[in-house]
JSON list of C-alpha atoms in Angstrom, two decimals:
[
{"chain": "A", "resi": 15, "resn": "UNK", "atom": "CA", "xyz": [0.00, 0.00, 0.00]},
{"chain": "A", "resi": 16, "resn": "UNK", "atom": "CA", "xyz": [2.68, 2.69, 0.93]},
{"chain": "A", "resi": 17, "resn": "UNK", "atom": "CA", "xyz": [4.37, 1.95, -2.25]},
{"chain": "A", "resi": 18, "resn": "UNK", "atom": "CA", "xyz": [1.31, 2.42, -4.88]},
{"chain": "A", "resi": 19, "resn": "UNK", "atom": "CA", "xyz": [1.13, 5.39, -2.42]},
{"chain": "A", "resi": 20, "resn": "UNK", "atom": "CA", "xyz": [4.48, 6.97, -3.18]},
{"chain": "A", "resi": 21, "resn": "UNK", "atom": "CA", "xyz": [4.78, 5.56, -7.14]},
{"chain": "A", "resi": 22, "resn": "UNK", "atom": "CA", "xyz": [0.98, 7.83, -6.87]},
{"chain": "A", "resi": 23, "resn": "UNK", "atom": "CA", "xyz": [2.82, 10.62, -5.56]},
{"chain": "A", "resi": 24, "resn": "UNK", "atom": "CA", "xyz": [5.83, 10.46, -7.69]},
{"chain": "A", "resi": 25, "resn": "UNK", "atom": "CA", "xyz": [3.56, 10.51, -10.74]},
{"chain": "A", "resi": 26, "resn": "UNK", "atom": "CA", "xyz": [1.61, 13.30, -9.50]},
{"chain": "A", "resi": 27, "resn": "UNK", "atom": "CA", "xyz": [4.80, 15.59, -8.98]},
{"chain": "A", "resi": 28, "resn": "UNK", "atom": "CA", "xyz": [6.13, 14.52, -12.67]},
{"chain": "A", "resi": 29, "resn": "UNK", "atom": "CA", "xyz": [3.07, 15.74, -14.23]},
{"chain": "A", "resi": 30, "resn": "UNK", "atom": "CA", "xyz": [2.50, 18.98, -11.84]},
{"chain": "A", "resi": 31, "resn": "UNK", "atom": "CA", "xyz": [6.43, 19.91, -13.03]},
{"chain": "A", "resi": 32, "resn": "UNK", "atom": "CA", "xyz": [5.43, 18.87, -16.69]},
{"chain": "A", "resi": 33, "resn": "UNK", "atom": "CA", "xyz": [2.25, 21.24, -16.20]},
{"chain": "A", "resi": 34, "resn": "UNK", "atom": "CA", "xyz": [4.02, 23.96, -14.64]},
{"chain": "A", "resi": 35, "resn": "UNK", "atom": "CA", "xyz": [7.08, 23.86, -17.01]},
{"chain": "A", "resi": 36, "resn": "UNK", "atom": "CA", "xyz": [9.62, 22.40, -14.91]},
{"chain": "A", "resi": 37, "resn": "UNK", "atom": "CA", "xyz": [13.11, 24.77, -14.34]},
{"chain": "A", "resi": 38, "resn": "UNK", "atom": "CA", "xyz": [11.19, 27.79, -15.45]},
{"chain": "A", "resi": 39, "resn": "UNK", "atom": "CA", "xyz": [11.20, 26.49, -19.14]},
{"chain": "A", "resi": 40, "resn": "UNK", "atom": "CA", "xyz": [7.84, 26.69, -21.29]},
{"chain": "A", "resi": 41, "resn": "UNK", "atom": "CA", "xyz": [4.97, 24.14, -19.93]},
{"chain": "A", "resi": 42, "resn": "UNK", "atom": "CA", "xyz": [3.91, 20.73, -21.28]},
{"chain": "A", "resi": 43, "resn": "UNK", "atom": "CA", "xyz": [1.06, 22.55, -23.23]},
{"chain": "A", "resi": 44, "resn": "UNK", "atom": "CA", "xyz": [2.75, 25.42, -24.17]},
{"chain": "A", "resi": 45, "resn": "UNK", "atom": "CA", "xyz": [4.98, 22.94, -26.20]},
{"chain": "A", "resi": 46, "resn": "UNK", "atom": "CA", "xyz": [2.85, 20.26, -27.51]},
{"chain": "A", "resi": 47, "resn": "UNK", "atom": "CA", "xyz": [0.60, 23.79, -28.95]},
{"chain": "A", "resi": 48, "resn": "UNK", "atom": "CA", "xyz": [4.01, 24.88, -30.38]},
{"chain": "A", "resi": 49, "resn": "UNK", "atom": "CA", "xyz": [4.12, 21.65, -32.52]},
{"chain": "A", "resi": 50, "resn": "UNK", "atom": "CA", "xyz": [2.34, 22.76, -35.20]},
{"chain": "A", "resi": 51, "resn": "UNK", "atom": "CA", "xyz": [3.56, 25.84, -35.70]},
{"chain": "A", "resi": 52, "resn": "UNK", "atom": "CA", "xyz": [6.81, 24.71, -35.69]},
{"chain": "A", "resi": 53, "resn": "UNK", "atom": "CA", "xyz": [5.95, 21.86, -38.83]},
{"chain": "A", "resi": 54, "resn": "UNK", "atom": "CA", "xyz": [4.48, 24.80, -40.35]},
{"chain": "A", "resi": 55, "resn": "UNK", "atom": "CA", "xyz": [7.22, 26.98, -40.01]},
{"chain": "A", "resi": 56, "resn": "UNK", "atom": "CA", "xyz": [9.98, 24.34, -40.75]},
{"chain": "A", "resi": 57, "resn": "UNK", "atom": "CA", "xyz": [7.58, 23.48, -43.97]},
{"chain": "A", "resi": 58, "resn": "UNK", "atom": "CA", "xyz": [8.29, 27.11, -45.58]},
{"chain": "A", "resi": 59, "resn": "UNK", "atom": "CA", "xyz": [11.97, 27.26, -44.72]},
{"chain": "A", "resi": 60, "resn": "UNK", "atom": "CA", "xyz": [11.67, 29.91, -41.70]},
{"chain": "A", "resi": 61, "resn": "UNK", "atom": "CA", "xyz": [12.67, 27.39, -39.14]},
{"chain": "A", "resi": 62, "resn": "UNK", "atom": "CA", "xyz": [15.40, 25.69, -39.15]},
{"chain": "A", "resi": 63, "resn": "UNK", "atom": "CA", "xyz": [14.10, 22.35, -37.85]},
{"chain": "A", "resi": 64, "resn": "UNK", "atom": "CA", "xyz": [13.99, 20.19, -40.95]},
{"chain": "A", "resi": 65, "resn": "UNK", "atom": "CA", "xyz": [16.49, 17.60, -40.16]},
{"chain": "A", "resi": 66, "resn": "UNK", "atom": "CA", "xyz": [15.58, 17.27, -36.34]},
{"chain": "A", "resi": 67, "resn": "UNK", "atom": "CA", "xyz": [11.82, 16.96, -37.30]},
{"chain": "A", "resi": 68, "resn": "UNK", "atom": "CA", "xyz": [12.65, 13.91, -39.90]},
{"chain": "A", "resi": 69, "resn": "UNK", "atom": "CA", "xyz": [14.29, 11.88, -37.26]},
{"chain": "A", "resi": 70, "resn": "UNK", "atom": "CA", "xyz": [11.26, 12.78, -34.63]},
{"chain": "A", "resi": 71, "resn": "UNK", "atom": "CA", "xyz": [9.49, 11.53, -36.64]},
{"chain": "A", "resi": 72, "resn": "UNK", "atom": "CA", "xyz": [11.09, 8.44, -38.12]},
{"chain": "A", "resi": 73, "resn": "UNK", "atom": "CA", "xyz": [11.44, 7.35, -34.31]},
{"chain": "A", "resi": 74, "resn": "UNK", "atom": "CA", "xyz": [7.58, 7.97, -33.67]},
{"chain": "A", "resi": 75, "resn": "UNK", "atom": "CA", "xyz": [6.83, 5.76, -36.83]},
{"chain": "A", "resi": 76, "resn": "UNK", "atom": "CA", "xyz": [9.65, 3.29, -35.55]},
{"chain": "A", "resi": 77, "resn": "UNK", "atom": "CA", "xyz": [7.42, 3.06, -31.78]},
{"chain": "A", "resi": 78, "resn": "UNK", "atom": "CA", "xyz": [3.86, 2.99, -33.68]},
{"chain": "A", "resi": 79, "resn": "UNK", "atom": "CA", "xyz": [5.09, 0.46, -36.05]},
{"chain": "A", "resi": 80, "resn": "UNK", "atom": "CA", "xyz": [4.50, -3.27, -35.60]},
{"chain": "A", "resi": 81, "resn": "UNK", "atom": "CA", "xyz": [7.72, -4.61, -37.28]},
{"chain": "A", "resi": 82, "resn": "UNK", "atom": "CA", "xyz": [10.70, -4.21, -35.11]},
{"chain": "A", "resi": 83, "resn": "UNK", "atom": "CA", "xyz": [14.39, -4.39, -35.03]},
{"chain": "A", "resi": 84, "resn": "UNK", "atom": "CA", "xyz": [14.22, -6.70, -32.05]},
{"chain": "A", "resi": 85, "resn": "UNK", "atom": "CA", "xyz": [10.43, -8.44, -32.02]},
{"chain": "A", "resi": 86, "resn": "UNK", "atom": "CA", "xyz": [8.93, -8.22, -28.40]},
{"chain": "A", "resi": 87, "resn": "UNK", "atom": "CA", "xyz": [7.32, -11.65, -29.15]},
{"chain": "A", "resi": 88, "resn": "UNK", "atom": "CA", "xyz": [10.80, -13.91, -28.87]},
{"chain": "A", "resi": 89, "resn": "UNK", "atom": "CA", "xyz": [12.52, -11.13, -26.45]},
{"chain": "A", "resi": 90, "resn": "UNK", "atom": "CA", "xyz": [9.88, -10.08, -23.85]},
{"chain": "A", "resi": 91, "resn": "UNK", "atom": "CA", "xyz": [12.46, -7.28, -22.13]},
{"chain": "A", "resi": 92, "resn": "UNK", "atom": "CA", "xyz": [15.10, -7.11, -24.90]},
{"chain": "A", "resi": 93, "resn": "UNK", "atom": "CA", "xyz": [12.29, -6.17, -27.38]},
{"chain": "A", "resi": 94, "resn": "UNK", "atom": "CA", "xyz": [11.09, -3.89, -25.19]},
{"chain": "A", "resi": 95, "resn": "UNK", "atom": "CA", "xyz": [14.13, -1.96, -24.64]},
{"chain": "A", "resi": 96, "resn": "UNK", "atom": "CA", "xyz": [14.43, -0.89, -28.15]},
{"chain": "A", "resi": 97, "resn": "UNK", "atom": "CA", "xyz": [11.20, 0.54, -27.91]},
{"chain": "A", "resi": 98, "resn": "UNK", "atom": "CA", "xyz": [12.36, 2.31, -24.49]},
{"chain": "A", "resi": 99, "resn": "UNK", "atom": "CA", "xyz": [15.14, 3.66, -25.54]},
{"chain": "A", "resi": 100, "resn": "UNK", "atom": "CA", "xyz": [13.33, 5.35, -28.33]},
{"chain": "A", "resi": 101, "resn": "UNK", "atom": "CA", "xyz": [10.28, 6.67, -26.64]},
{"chain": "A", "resi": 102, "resn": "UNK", "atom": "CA", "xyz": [13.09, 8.10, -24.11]},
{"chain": "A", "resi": 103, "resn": "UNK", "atom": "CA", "xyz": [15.31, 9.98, -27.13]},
{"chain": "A", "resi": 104, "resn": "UNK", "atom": "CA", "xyz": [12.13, 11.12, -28.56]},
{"chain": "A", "resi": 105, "resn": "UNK", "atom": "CA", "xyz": [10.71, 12.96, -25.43]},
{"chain": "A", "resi": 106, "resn": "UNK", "atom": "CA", "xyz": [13.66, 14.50, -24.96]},
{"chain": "A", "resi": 107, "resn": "UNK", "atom": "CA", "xyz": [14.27, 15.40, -28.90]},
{"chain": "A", "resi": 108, "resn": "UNK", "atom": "CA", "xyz": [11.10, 17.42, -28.57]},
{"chain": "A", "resi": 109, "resn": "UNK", "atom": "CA", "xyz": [11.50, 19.06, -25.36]},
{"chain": "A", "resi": 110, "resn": "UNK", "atom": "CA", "xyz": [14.55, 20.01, -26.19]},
{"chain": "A", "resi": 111, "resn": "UNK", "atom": "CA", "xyz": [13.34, 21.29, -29.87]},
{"chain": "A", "resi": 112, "resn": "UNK", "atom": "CA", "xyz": [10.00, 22.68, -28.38]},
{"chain": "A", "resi": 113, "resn": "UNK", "atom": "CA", "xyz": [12.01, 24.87, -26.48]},
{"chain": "A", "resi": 114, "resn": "UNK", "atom": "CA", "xyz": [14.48, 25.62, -29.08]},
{"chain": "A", "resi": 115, "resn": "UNK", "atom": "CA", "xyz": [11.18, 26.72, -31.48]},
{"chain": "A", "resi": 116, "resn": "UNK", "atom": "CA", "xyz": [9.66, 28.47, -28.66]},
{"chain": "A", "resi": 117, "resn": "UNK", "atom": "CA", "xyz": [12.86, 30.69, -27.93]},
{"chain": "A", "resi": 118, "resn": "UNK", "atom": "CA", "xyz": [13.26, 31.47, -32.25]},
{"chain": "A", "resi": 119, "resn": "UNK", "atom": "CA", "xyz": [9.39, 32.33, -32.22]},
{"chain": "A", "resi": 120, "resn": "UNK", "atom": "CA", "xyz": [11.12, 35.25, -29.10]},
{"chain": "A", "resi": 121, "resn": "UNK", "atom": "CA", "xyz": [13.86, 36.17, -31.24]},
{"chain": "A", "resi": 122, "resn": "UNK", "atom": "CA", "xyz": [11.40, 36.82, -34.17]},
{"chain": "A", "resi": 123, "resn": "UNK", "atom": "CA", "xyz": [8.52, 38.68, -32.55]},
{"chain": "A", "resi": 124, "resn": "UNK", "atom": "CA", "xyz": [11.27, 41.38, -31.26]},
{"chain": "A", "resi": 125, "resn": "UNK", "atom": "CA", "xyz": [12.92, 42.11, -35.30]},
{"chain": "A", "resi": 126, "resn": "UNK", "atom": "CA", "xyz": [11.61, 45.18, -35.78]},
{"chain": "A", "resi": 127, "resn": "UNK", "atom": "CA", "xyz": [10.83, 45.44, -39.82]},
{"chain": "A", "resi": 128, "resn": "UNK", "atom": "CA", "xyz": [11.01, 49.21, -41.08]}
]
């Protein structure tokens, strides 16, 4: 009981930190809104994000699809390691290029065009 009780708790703080943007950085929202915009923006060569998008999303289509470098059928934990380590480098890749976006989107609201 007092461990489902602090795994609750530890879950709780995670996604209050997420929420809240943890470290004073931008919060969960104000990223996964910033998405978009960035595809767009990447899309007509303003952003810079072209390369770092591809492999995003060549590791999201790697976790969603069924075939596998390592099959999860004949290697329960091995073939679900792969799939770990991905999901892992992927939330970081776009927290990391959320932020990134989110910090160009400053830079460009304060050029001044005259």
């Amino acid at each position: 009981m007092a461990k489902t009780l602090k795994r609750t708790a530890a879950f709780t703080s995670l996604a209050r930190a997420l929420m809240a943007g943890a470290r004073g950085g931008p919060s969960l929202s104000t990223r996964i809104a910033a998405v978009p915009r960035m595809m767009k923006a990447t899309t007509r060569g303003q952003y810079d994000g072209g390369l770092r998008l591809a492999m995003m999303a060549a590791a999201t289509a790697y976790v969603l699809s069924p075939i596998d470098v390592i099959p999860e059928a004949f290697l329960l934990v091995v073939g679900l390691a792969d799939d770990a380590v991905m999901v892992a480098w992927l939330a970081g890749s776009v927290l990391a290029e959320t932020e990134r976006f989110l910090e160009w989107e400053r830079q460009q609201d304060r050029v001044v065009v005259g």
